[in-house]
Amino acid sequence: MIPLTDNPAQSLDQDWFGFDPYVRELHAAVLAAEPLPLTVGVFGSWGTGKSSFLQMWRHLFDGVPGTRTVWFNPWKYDRKVEVWAALLHTILAEIEQNEGLKDRAGRLARAATWLSLRAGLGHAASLATAGIIGREDIDALLDTFSAEDAEEYRRVNGFEHEFADAVEQFVGPEGRLVIFIDDLDRCTPEAAVTVLESLKLFLGQARCVFVLALDVDVLAAVATNKFGAELSGAPQEAVSGMAYLEKIVQLPFFLPDIGFPSLRAALAPYVGDLGGSDAFWDLVRIGLGTNPRRVKRYVNVLNLAAAVHRRIHGDDGARRRLQLAELLIIRSEHRAFFHTLTRQPDAWRLLEVTVEQIMQRPAGRDLVLAQLPPYLASFSRDEALLRLLETCPGAYNDHPPAPEGHEVVQMISTLRVASGPLLPGDGE
């Protein structure tokens, strides 16, 4: 058993899901974009391949004259240091690699410290400068704060121009610094907004491309939490994630849906003799959908459960692995029915037989369902569960019938061993 990892693809030759043409088109658009700066949003829900997309894109920048890239994972710093400070430090650390820019990086750090203190981020200022400014310098800056708005504007504008000059010296007058900000939606809402707001400090005139990977729905909740109370009675829809993004992102890109044939082709080598089973892949498609991260995790648990069951109870071949595959989906997606199986293990076979009868006589559906015992009556209205059970011998030649009650008990025990303690109510 070789576990599937969640590591993102690193280059286009590792493209499992057909991102290649989208990466190349977006890459060409960004290379042609003028004037800079530019902010690109790569949007997709959890587990749909945002990190892989960004890594493949970053690989395309290798060797492009006048282009440098920076990779930033804000969630690594979330709740440890100010994410704003960590972002600034990451960018300045890259620029400091140029010996001729060390002094300028120091001036940027001092200006950023002032801005941090004015924004109430003083406790993170020394972290933001990576030691360029010591605690005593911060205290001195605090003592000399100016309350005049004009002075504040001068410092803000000075920082923007100084940053723009440093970037131009770093990448050249026609180059660009591409900053990939990944996993923003894994941060706390406060940290995510801090990162987005901090981009205003850099956008000015710098030759930068900021690439943000995030989930629009998560950002909508973030924006509502952050700004809802500040709008004093404004309609809730005014705080939508998209409305907020329009102020920051000039080029939005939504990850394409991953086709199930692509997912099947990519993962088939990892499920042994189930790789060619139509019944198995229909279980996956109907029960779990096409989220790569979710299906990878499912395959890992299934392989471990099958190995444990084989060691304890002997090898029942593809028949048992298909039954375990279905039980795993029942356990994660149909909790109430799984609880029923821990008490009434014959319920699986009874409900599957009922579904087969409905498939053979669709017109008699209501009459067939009415014959179910009371403890199964509620599941007759669970359309998702019934669709899952339709992947039965009546539909697929390679699908075994539902297991006998004592076999269900064995498999539930196997899952308890192979995938950790079951959740409350699972019969433990």
Tab-separated table of C-alpha atoms in Angstrom:
chain	number	residue	atom	x	y	z
A	1	MET	CA	0.000	0.000	0.000
A	2	ILE	CA	1.491	3.335	-1.097
A	3	PRO	CA	-0.349	6.240	0.600
A	4	LEU	CA	-1.296	9.187	-1.558
A	5	THR	CA	0.194	12.410	-0.245
A	6	ASP	CA	-1.413	15.834	-0.335
A	7	ASN	CA	1.700	17.469	-1.780
A	8	PRO	CA	0.898	19.813	-4.660
A	9	ALA	CA	2.258	19.278	-8.146
A	10	GLN	CA	5.547	21.079	-8.691
A	11	SER	CA	5.599	21.355	-12.487
A	12	LEU	CA	3.403	20.898	-15.532
A	13	ASP	CA	4.679	17.366	-16.130
A	14	GLN	CA	2.877	16.426	-12.885
A	15	ASP	CA	-0.442	17.802	-14.103
A	16	TRP	CA	-3.053	15.180	-13.202
A	17	PHE	CA	-6.161	17.187	-13.807
A	18	GLY	CA	-5.754	19.067	-17.070
A	19	PHE	CA	-4.674	22.450	-15.678
A	20	ASP	CA	-1.941	22.898	-18.311
A	21	PRO	CA	-3.832	25.049	-20.879
A	22	TYR	CA	-5.310	27.272	-18.168
A	23	VAL	CA	-1.926	27.801	-16.510
A	24	ARG	CA	-0.326	28.723	-19.836
A	25	GLU	CA	-3.047	31.191	-20.834
A	26	LEU	CA	-2.975	32.929	-17.466
A	27	HIS	CA	0.811	33.004	-17.613
A	28	ALA	CA	0.769	34.666	-21.050
A	29	ALA	CA	-1.769	37.244	-19.883
A	30	VAL	CA	0.320	38.205	-16.860
A	31	LEU	CA	3.535	38.451	-18.874
A	32	ALA	CA	1.798	40.873	-21.244
A	33	ALA	CA	0.124	42.928	-18.499
A	34	GLU	CA	1.104	46.595	-18.367
A	35	PRO	CA	1.181	48.775	-16.426
A	36	LEU	CA	1.937	47.020	-13.168
A	37	PRO	CA	1.143	46.302	-10.362
A	38	LEU	CA	-1.479	43.609	-10.902
A	39	THR	CA	-3.374	41.385	-8.465
A	40	VAL	CA	-4.605	38.006	-9.688
A	41	GLY	CA	-7.123	35.890	-7.787
A	42	VAL	CA	-7.093	32.105	-8.271
A	43	PHE	CA	-10.367	30.938	-6.768
A	44	GLY	CA	-11.439	27.441	-5.832
A	45	SER	CA	-12.893	25.560	-2.885
A	46	TRP	CA	-10.962	23.416	-0.417
A	47	GLY	CA	-9.021	20.567	-1.990
A	48	THR	CA	-9.616	21.470	-5.650
A	49	GLY	CA	-5.964	22.001	-6.583
A	50	LYS	CA	-5.187	25.683	-5.972
A	51	SER	CA	-1.706	24.961	-4.605
A	52	SER	CA	-0.892	22.651	-7.529
A	53	PHE	CA	-2.103	25.285	-9.978
A	54	LEU	CA	0.097	27.946	-8.384
A	55	GLN	CA	3.167	25.702	-8.223
A	56	MET	CA	2.798	24.723	-11.881
A	57	TRP	CA	2.443	28.384	-12.791
A	58	ARG	CA	5.457	29.372	-10.715
A	59	HIS	CA	7.490	26.775	-12.584
A	60	LEU	CA	6.712	28.568	-15.871
A	61	PHE	CA	8.399	31.728	-14.564
A	62	ASP	CA	11.714	29.888	-14.156
A	63	GLY	CA	14.110	31.296	-16.698
A	64	VAL	CA	11.914	34.228	-17.760
A	65	PRO	CA	14.338	37.187	-17.940
A	66	GLY	CA	13.694	39.914	-15.408
A	67	THR	CA	11.202	37.856	-13.406
A	68	ARG	CA	11.612	36.757	-9.790
A	69	THR	CA	9.098	34.866	-7.684
A	70	VAL	CA	8.299	34.750	-3.972
A	71	TRP	CA	6.167	32.079	-2.306
A	72	PHE	CA	4.273	32.932	0.880
A	73	ASN	CA	2.111	30.628	3.015
A	74	PRO	CA	0.261	32.895	5.473
A	75	TRP	CA	-1.241	30.014	7.472
A	76	LYS	CA	2.246	29.020	8.666
A	77	TYR	CA	2.430	32.268	10.602
A	78	ASP	CA	-1.231	32.531	11.617
A	79	ARG	CA	-1.568	32.965	15.411
A	80	LYS	CA	2.229	32.923	15.778
A	81	VAL	CA	3.241	36.345	14.434
A	82	GLU	CA	1.402	39.047	12.583
A	83	VAL	CA	0.781	37.719	9.086
A	84	TRP	CA	1.265	41.216	7.687
A	85	ALA	CA	4.724	41.274	9.232
A	86	ALA	CA	5.596	37.835	7.889
A	87	LEU	CA	4.543	38.809	4.363
A	88	LEU	CA	6.678	41.935	4.440
A	89	HIS	CA	9.667	40.039	5.828
A	90	THR	CA	9.360	37.375	3.115
A	91	ILE	CA	9.399	39.974	0.334
A	92	LEU	CA	12.228	42.015	1.858
A	93	ALA	CA	14.283	38.865	2.452
A	94	GLU	CA	14.096	38.079	-1.269
A	95	ILE	CA	15.061	41.633	-2.234
A	96	GLU	CA	17.962	41.622	0.232
A	97	GLN	CA	19.635	38.867	-1.781
A	98	ASN	CA	20.838	41.687	-4.015
A	99	GLU	CA	23.863	43.138	-2.202
A	100	GLY	CA	23.185	46.585	-3.620
A	101	LEU	CA	19.749	46.681	-2.029
A	102	LYS	CA	20.605	45.990	1.625
A	103	ASP	CA	20.545	49.665	2.644
A	104	ARG	CA	17.314	50.271	0.788
A	105	ALA	CA	15.775	47.201	2.448
A	106	GLY	CA	16.734	48.721	5.795
A	107	ARG	CA	14.974	51.974	4.966
A	108	LEU	CA	11.909	49.997	3.863
A	109	ALA	CA	11.965	48.100	7.132
A	110	ARG	CA	12.056	51.322	9.137
A	111	ALA	CA	9.166	52.825	7.162
A	112	ALA	CA	7.205	49.617	7.569
A	113	THR	CA	7.864	49.659	11.299
A	114	TRP	CA	6.390	53.135	11.538
A	115	LEU	CA	3.340	52.041	9.570
A	116	SER	CA	2.991	48.950	11.748
A	117	LEU	CA	3.065	50.995	14.908
A	118	ARG	CA	0.522	53.480	13.546
A	119	ALA	CA	-1.726	50.561	12.595
A	120	GLY	CA	-1.515	49.012	16.042
A	121	LEU	CA	0.878	46.262	14.933
A	122	GLY	CA	3.800	47.385	17.041
A	123	HIS	CA	4.354	44.062	18.774
A	124	ALA	CA	5.104	42.529	15.347
A	125	ALA	CA	7.290	45.301	13.991
A	126	SER	CA	10.626	43.760	14.941
A	127	LEU	CA	9.509	40.483	13.375
A	128	ALA	CA	8.584	42.329	10.188
A	129	THR	CA	12.086	43.703	9.847
A	130	ALA	CA	13.858	40.416	10.611
A	131	GLY	CA	16.066	42.153	13.166
A	132	ILE	CA	16.998	45.102	10.939
A	133	ILE	CA	15.364	47.349	13.531
A	134	GLY	CA	15.944	46.550	17.201
A	135	ARG	CA	13.642	47.067	20.154
A	136	GLU	CA	15.431	50.297	21.125
A	137	ASP	CA	14.838	51.726	17.629
A	138	ILE	CA	11.148	50.911	17.886
A	139	ASP	CA	10.983	52.699	21.241
A	140	ALA	CA	12.651	55.724	19.681
A	141	LEU	CA	10.145	55.739	16.843
A	142	LEU	CA	7.301	55.600	19.330
A	143	ASP	CA	8.721	58.615	21.142
A	144	THR	CA	8.876	60.661	17.942
A	145	PHE	CA	5.457	59.841	16.499
A	146	SER	CA	3.890	62.781	14.713
A	147	ALA	CA	0.187	63.331	15.078
A	148	GLU	CA	0.033	65.412	11.905
A	149	ASP	CA	-1.883	63.789	9.036
A	150	ALA	CA	0.516	65.306	6.502
A	151	GLU	CA	3.439	63.521	8.124
A	152	GLU	CA	1.580	60.220	8.048
A	153	TYR	CA	0.799	60.633	4.361
A	154	ARG	CA	4.423	61.503	3.656
A	155	ARG	CA	5.623	58.320	5.273
A	156	VAL	CA	3.048	56.144	3.515
A	157	ASN	CA	3.837	57.639	0.129
A	158	GLY	CA	7.526	57.416	0.844
A	159	PHE	CA	7.230	53.729	1.572
A	160	GLU	CA	5.337	53.055	-1.662
A	161	HIS	CA	7.906	54.879	-3.800
A	162	GLU	CA	10.863	53.352	-1.987
A	163	PHE	CA	9.384	49.882	-2.387
A	164	ALA	CA	8.691	50.493	-6.088
A	165	ASP	CA	12.274	51.673	-6.647
A	166	ALA	CA	13.683	48.654	-4.807
A	167	VAL	CA	11.607	46.235	-6.873
A	168	GLU	CA	12.639	47.922	-10.126
A	169	GLN	CA	16.293	47.729	-9.166
A	170	PHE	CA	15.775	44.064	-8.200
A	171	VAL	CA	14.023	42.880	-11.397
A	172	GLY	CA	14.882	45.616	-13.910
A	173	PRO	CA	12.719	48.312	-15.558
A	174	GLU	CA	10.813	45.734	-17.656
A	175	GLY	CA	10.810	42.898	-15.125
A	176	ARG	CA	8.311	41.854	-12.499
A	177	LEU	CA	8.296	40.398	-8.993
A	178	VAL	CA	5.585	37.723	-8.758
A	179	ILE	CA	4.397	37.050	-5.205
A	180	PHE	CA	2.326	33.881	-4.743
A	181	ILE	CA	0.162	33.969	-1.602
A	182	ASP	CA	-1.224	30.485	-1.074
A	183	ASP	CA	-3.783	29.011	1.348
A	184	LEU	CA	-5.123	32.383	2.442
A	185	ASP	CA	-8.459	30.756	3.279
A	186	ARG	CA	-6.761	28.526	5.876
A	187	CYS	CA	-6.001	31.558	8.047
A	188	THR	CA	-8.217	33.074	10.686
A	189	PRO	CA	-10.566	35.723	9.249
A	190	GLU	CA	-8.589	38.494	10.921
A	191	ALA	CA	-5.297	37.302	9.446
A	192	ALA	CA	-6.769	36.883	5.963
A	193	VAL	CA	-8.089	40.445	5.934
A	194	THR	CA	-4.759	41.720	7.282
A	195	VAL	CA	-2.940	40.194	4.311
A	196	LEU	CA	-5.413	41.621	1.815
A	197	GLU	CA	-5.322	45.061	3.392
A	198	SER	CA	-1.526	45.052	3.543
A	199	LEU	CA	-1.334	44.798	-0.253
A	200	LYS	CA	-2.330	48.465	-0.359
A	201	LEU	CA	1.083	49.291	1.057
A	202	PHE	CA	2.822	47.693	-1.907
A	203	LEU	CA	0.531	48.274	-4.868
A	204	GLY	CA	1.446	51.905	-5.527
A	205	GLN	CA	3.728	51.845	-8.551
A	206	ALA	CA	5.749	48.681	-7.917
A	207	ARG	CA	6.374	46.188	-10.706
A	208	CYS	CA	4.685	43.419	-8.762
A	209	VAL	CA	2.156	40.720	-9.543
A	210	PHE	CA	0.337	39.428	-6.484
A	211	VAL	CA	-1.311	36.029	-6.945
A	212	LEU	CA	-3.879	35.150	-4.269
A	213	ALA	CA	-5.234	31.590	-3.898
A	214	LEU	CA	-8.438	31.434	-1.879
A	215	ASP	CA	-12.039	30.311	-1.612
A	216	VAL	CA	-14.507	33.068	-2.502
A	217	ASP	CA	-17.128	31.704	-0.087
A	218	VAL	CA	-14.630	31.793	2.773
A	219	LEU	CA	-13.675	35.341	1.875
A	220	ALA	CA	-17.336	36.364	1.842
A	221	ALA	CA	-17.638	35.238	5.450
A	222	VAL	CA	-14.371	37.003	6.294
A	223	ALA	CA	-15.553	40.278	4.778
A	224	THR	CA	-18.886	40.061	6.565
A	225	ASN	CA	-17.211	39.398	9.922
A	226	LYS	CA	-14.726	42.195	9.427
A	227	PHE	CA	-16.837	44.952	7.905
A	228	GLY	CA	-20.467	44.106	8.616
A	229	ALA	CA	-20.602	45.985	11.905
A	230	GLU	CA	-18.788	48.967	10.419
A	231	LEU	CA	-21.386	49.699	7.753
A	232	SER	CA	-23.982	50.919	10.256
A	233	GLY	CA	-27.113	49.453	8.792
A	234	ALA	CA	-25.927	48.823	5.233
A	235	PRO	CA	-27.587	45.853	3.513
A	236	GLN	CA	-25.859	42.551	4.209
A	237	GLU	CA	-25.350	41.900	0.502
A	238	ALA	CA	-23.167	44.997	0.326
A	239	VAL	CA	-20.491	43.064	2.198
A	240	SER	CA	-20.278	40.176	-0.243
A	241	GLY	CA	-16.926	38.547	-0.832
A	242	MET	CA	-17.003	39.417	-4.514
A	243	ALA	CA	-17.707	43.084	-3.848
A	244	TYR	CA	-14.750	43.174	-1.499
A	245	LEU	CA	-12.526	41.351	-3.980
A	246	GLU	CA	-13.348	43.797	-6.766
A	247	LYS	CA	-11.449	46.440	-4.810
A	248	ILE	CA	-8.320	44.295	-4.665
A	249	VAL	CA	-8.271	41.798	-7.549
A	250	GLN	CA	-7.984	43.032	-11.133
A	251	LEU	CA	-7.784	39.608	-12.799
A	252	PRO	CA	-10.039	36.917	-11.272
A	253	PHE	CA	-9.637	33.294	-12.377
A	254	PHE	CA	-11.843	30.418	-11.217
A	255	LEU	CA	-10.316	26.948	-11.264
A	256	PRO	CA	-12.059	24.708	-13.804
A	257	ASP	CA	-14.045	21.750	-12.559
A	258	ILE	CA	-12.029	18.547	-12.572
A	259	GLY	CA	-13.671	15.988	-14.797
A	260	PHE	CA	-14.341	12.657	-13.144
A	261	PRO	CA	-12.588	10.694	-15.955
A	262	SER	CA	-9.397	12.648	-15.180
A	263	LEU	CA	-9.725	11.922	-11.464
A	264	ARG	CA	-10.327	8.238	-12.155
A	265	ALA	CA	-7.342	7.971	-14.482
A	266	ALA	CA	-5.064	9.692	-11.960
A	267	LEU	CA	-6.060	7.565	-8.961
A	268	ALA	CA	-6.794	4.188	-10.565
A	269	PRO	CA	-3.190	2.948	-10.099
A	270	TYR	CA	-3.555	3.391	-6.340
A	271	VAL	CA	-6.574	1.121	-5.754
A	272	GLY	CA	-5.252	-2.178	-7.115
A	273	ASP	CA	-7.803	-4.371	-8.869
A	274	LEU	CA	-10.549	-1.846	-8.133
A	275	GLY	CA	-8.935	0.514	-10.625
A	276	GLY	CA	-10.905	-1.008	-13.490
A	277	SER	CA	-14.173	-1.458	-11.610
A	278	ASP	CA	-17.049	0.667	-12.900
A	279	ALA	CA	-18.987	-0.145	-9.748
A	280	PHE	CA	-16.206	1.222	-7.533
A	281	TRP	CA	-15.796	4.447	-9.455
A	282	ASP	CA	-19.524	5.051	-9.501
A	283	LEU	CA	-19.506	4.662	-5.727
A	284	VAL	CA	-16.807	7.342	-5.573
A	285	ARG	CA	-18.530	9.654	-8.061
A	286	ILE	CA	-21.954	9.418	-6.425
A	287	GLY	CA	-20.740	9.366	-2.839
A	288	LEU	CA	-17.800	11.792	-2.830
A	289	GLY	CA	-17.791	13.834	-6.033
A	290	THR	CA	-14.625	15.110	-7.721
A	291	ASN	CA	-12.705	16.909	-4.967
A	292	PRO	CA	-9.144	15.527	-5.363
A	293	ARG	CA	-8.067	15.981	-1.753
A	294	ARG	CA	-11.196	14.349	-0.443
A	295	VAL	CA	-10.942	11.349	-2.791
A	296	LYS	CA	-7.218	10.893	-2.068
A	297	ARG	CA	-7.926	10.726	1.653
A	298	TYR	CA	-10.717	8.230	1.021
A	299	VAL	CA	-8.414	5.997	-1.075
A	300	ASN	CA	-5.783	6.020	1.682
A	301	VAL	CA	-8.299	4.975	4.342
A	302	LEU	CA	-9.790	2.323	2.070
A	303	ASN	CA	-6.409	0.778	1.302
A	304	LEU	CA	-5.488	0.649	4.976
A	305	ALA	CA	-8.868	-0.803	5.955
A	306	ALA	CA	-8.604	-3.462	3.247
A	307	ALA	CA	-5.097	-4.411	4.400
A	308	VAL	CA	-6.188	-4.702	8.028
A	309	HIS	CA	-9.257	-6.739	7.101
A	310	ARG	CA	-7.134	-9.083	4.960
A	311	ARG	CA	-4.679	-9.662	7.800
A	312	ILE	CA	-7.394	-10.359	10.381
A	313	HIS	CA	-10.063	-12.146	8.346
A	314	GLY	CA	-8.247	-13.403	5.255
A	315	ASP	CA	-8.393	-12.219	1.652
A	316	ASP	CA	-11.914	-12.025	0.242
A	317	GLY	CA	-10.651	-10.318	-2.912
A	318	ALA	CA	-12.295	-7.482	-4.795
A	319	ARG	CA	-15.703	-8.464	-3.389
A	320	ARG	CA	-14.792	-7.459	0.157
A	321	ARG	CA	-12.889	-4.347	-0.929
A	322	LEU	CA	-15.937	-3.089	-2.817
A	323	GLN	CA	-18.106	-3.648	0.235
A	324	LEU	CA	-15.584	-1.828	2.425
A	325	ALA	CA	-15.491	0.983	-0.132
A	326	GLU	CA	-19.245	1.393	0.093
A	327	LEU	CA	-19.284	1.148	3.886
A	328	LEU	CA	-16.653	3.885	4.152
A	329	ILE	CA	-18.849	6.235	2.143
A	330	ILE	CA	-21.875	5.306	4.232
A	331	ARG	CA	-19.858	6.035	7.356
A	332	SER	CA	-18.759	9.506	6.236
A	333	GLU	CA	-21.770	10.666	4.227
A	334	HIS	CA	-24.761	8.863	5.742
A	335	ARG	CA	-24.100	8.881	9.449
A	336	ALA	CA	-27.631	8.031	10.547
A	337	PHE	CA	-27.711	4.886	8.414
A	338	PHE	CA	-24.261	3.876	9.665
A	339	HIS	CA	-25.520	4.170	13.255
A	340	THR	CA	-28.397	1.919	12.285
A	341	LEU	CA	-25.971	-0.676	10.910
A	342	THR	CA	-24.137	-0.842	14.243
A	343	ARG	CA	-27.434	-1.951	15.821
A	344	GLN	CA	-29.137	-3.678	12.872
A	345	PRO	CA	-26.338	-4.994	10.607
A	346	ASP	CA	-28.859	-6.718	8.303
A	347	ALA	CA	-30.347	-3.314	7.416
A	348	TRP	CA	-27.851	-2.803	4.575
A	349	ARG	CA	-28.917	-5.942	2.698
A	350	LEU	CA	-32.604	-5.275	3.341
A	351	LEU	CA	-32.438	-1.709	2.013
A	352	GLU	CA	-30.334	-2.745	-1.000
A	353	VAL	CA	-32.827	-5.464	-1.939
A	354	THR	CA	-35.549	-2.846	-1.715
A	355	VAL	CA	-33.631	-0.561	-4.088
A	356	GLU	CA	-33.144	-3.448	-6.555
A	357	GLN	CA	-36.884	-4.098	-6.527
A	358	ILE	CA	-37.540	-0.419	-7.270
A	359	MET	CA	-35.058	-0.504	-10.171
A	360	GLN	CA	-36.889	-3.500	-11.627
A	361	ARG	CA	-40.379	-2.021	-11.066
A	362	PRO	CA	-40.120	1.794	-10.881
A	363	ALA	CA	-43.919	2.183	-11.013
A	364	GLY	CA	-44.261	0.219	-7.776
A	365	ARG	CA	-41.770	2.368	-5.836
A	366	ASP	CA	-44.197	3.648	-3.201
A	367	LEU	CA	-45.603	0.185	-2.536
A	368	VAL	CA	-42.131	-1.331	-2.142
A	369	LEU	CA	-40.949	1.404	0.216
A	370	ALA	CA	-44.101	1.059	2.304
A	371	GLN	CA	-43.078	-2.512	3.138
A	372	LEU	CA	-39.883	-1.450	4.891
A	373	PRO	CA	-39.755	-1.995	8.676
A	374	PRO	CA	-40.295	1.151	10.762
A	375	TYR	CA	-36.615	1.590	11.661
A	376	LEU	CA	-35.777	1.921	7.929
A	377	ALA	CA	-38.756	4.052	6.938
A	378	SER	CA	-36.908	7.360	7.274
A	379	PHE	CA	-34.147	6.189	4.906
A	380	SER	CA	-36.682	5.671	2.132
A	381	ARG	CA	-36.655	9.474	1.772
A	382	ASP	CA	-32.863	9.765	1.686
A	383	GLU	CA	-32.380	10.111	-2.057
A	384	ALA	CA	-28.582	10.389	-1.825
A	385	LEU	CA	-28.376	7.119	0.107
A	386	LEU	CA	-30.711	5.356	-2.306
A	387	ARG	CA	-28.612	6.542	-5.267
A	388	LEU	CA	-25.529	5.120	-3.573
A	389	LEU	CA	-27.240	1.771	-3.051
A	390	GLU	CA	-28.239	1.696	-6.720
A	391	THR	CA	-24.630	0.718	-7.475
A	392	CYS	CA	-25.659	-2.879	-6.724
A	393	PRO	CA	-25.576	-6.177	-8.673
A	394	GLY	CA	-28.662	-5.132	-10.590
A	395	ALA	CA	-26.681	-2.282	-12.160
A	396	TYR	CA	-23.092	-3.621	-12.271
A	397	ASN	CA	-21.874	-7.121	-12.978
A	398	ASP	CA	-18.797	-6.599	-10.789
A	399	HIS	CA	-20.681	-5.311	-7.740
A	400	PRO	CA	-21.226	-7.905	-4.988
A	401	PRO	CA	-24.478	-8.000	-3.021
A	402	ALA	CA	-24.607	-6.279	0.338
A	403	PRO	CA	-22.792	-8.283	3.014
A	404	GLU	CA	-24.473	-10.534	5.549
A	405	GLY	CA	-25.040	-9.118	9.025
A	406	HIS	CA	-22.028	-10.856	10.589
A	407	GLU	CA	-19.817	-9.552	7.765
A	408	VAL	CA	-21.041	-6.010	8.415
A	409	VAL	CA	-20.033	-6.420	12.068
A	410	GLN	CA	-16.545	-7.534	10.982
A	411	MET	CA	-16.138	-4.599	8.611
A	412	ILE	CA	-17.270	-2.055	11.188
A	413	SER	CA	-14.696	-3.523	13.571
A	414	THR	CA	-12.064	-3.236	10.835
A	415	LEU	CA	-12.864	0.432	10.271
A	416	ARG	CA	-12.547	1.081	13.982
A	417	VAL	CA	-9.034	-0.402	13.938
A	418	ALA	CA	-7.885	1.001	10.590
A	419	SER	CA	-9.181	4.552	10.731
A	420	GLY	CA	-9.201	5.423	14.413
A	421	PRO	CA	-11.992	5.705	16.974
A	422	LEU	CA	-15.400	6.134	15.486
A	423	LEU	CA	-17.380	9.225	16.258
A	424	PRO	CA	-19.840	9.305	19.169
A	425	GLY	CA	-22.840	7.119	18.468
A	426	ASP	CA	-20.978	4.706	16.192
A	427	GLY	CA	-21.625	1.787	18.488
A	428	GLU	CA	-18.505	1.917	20.645
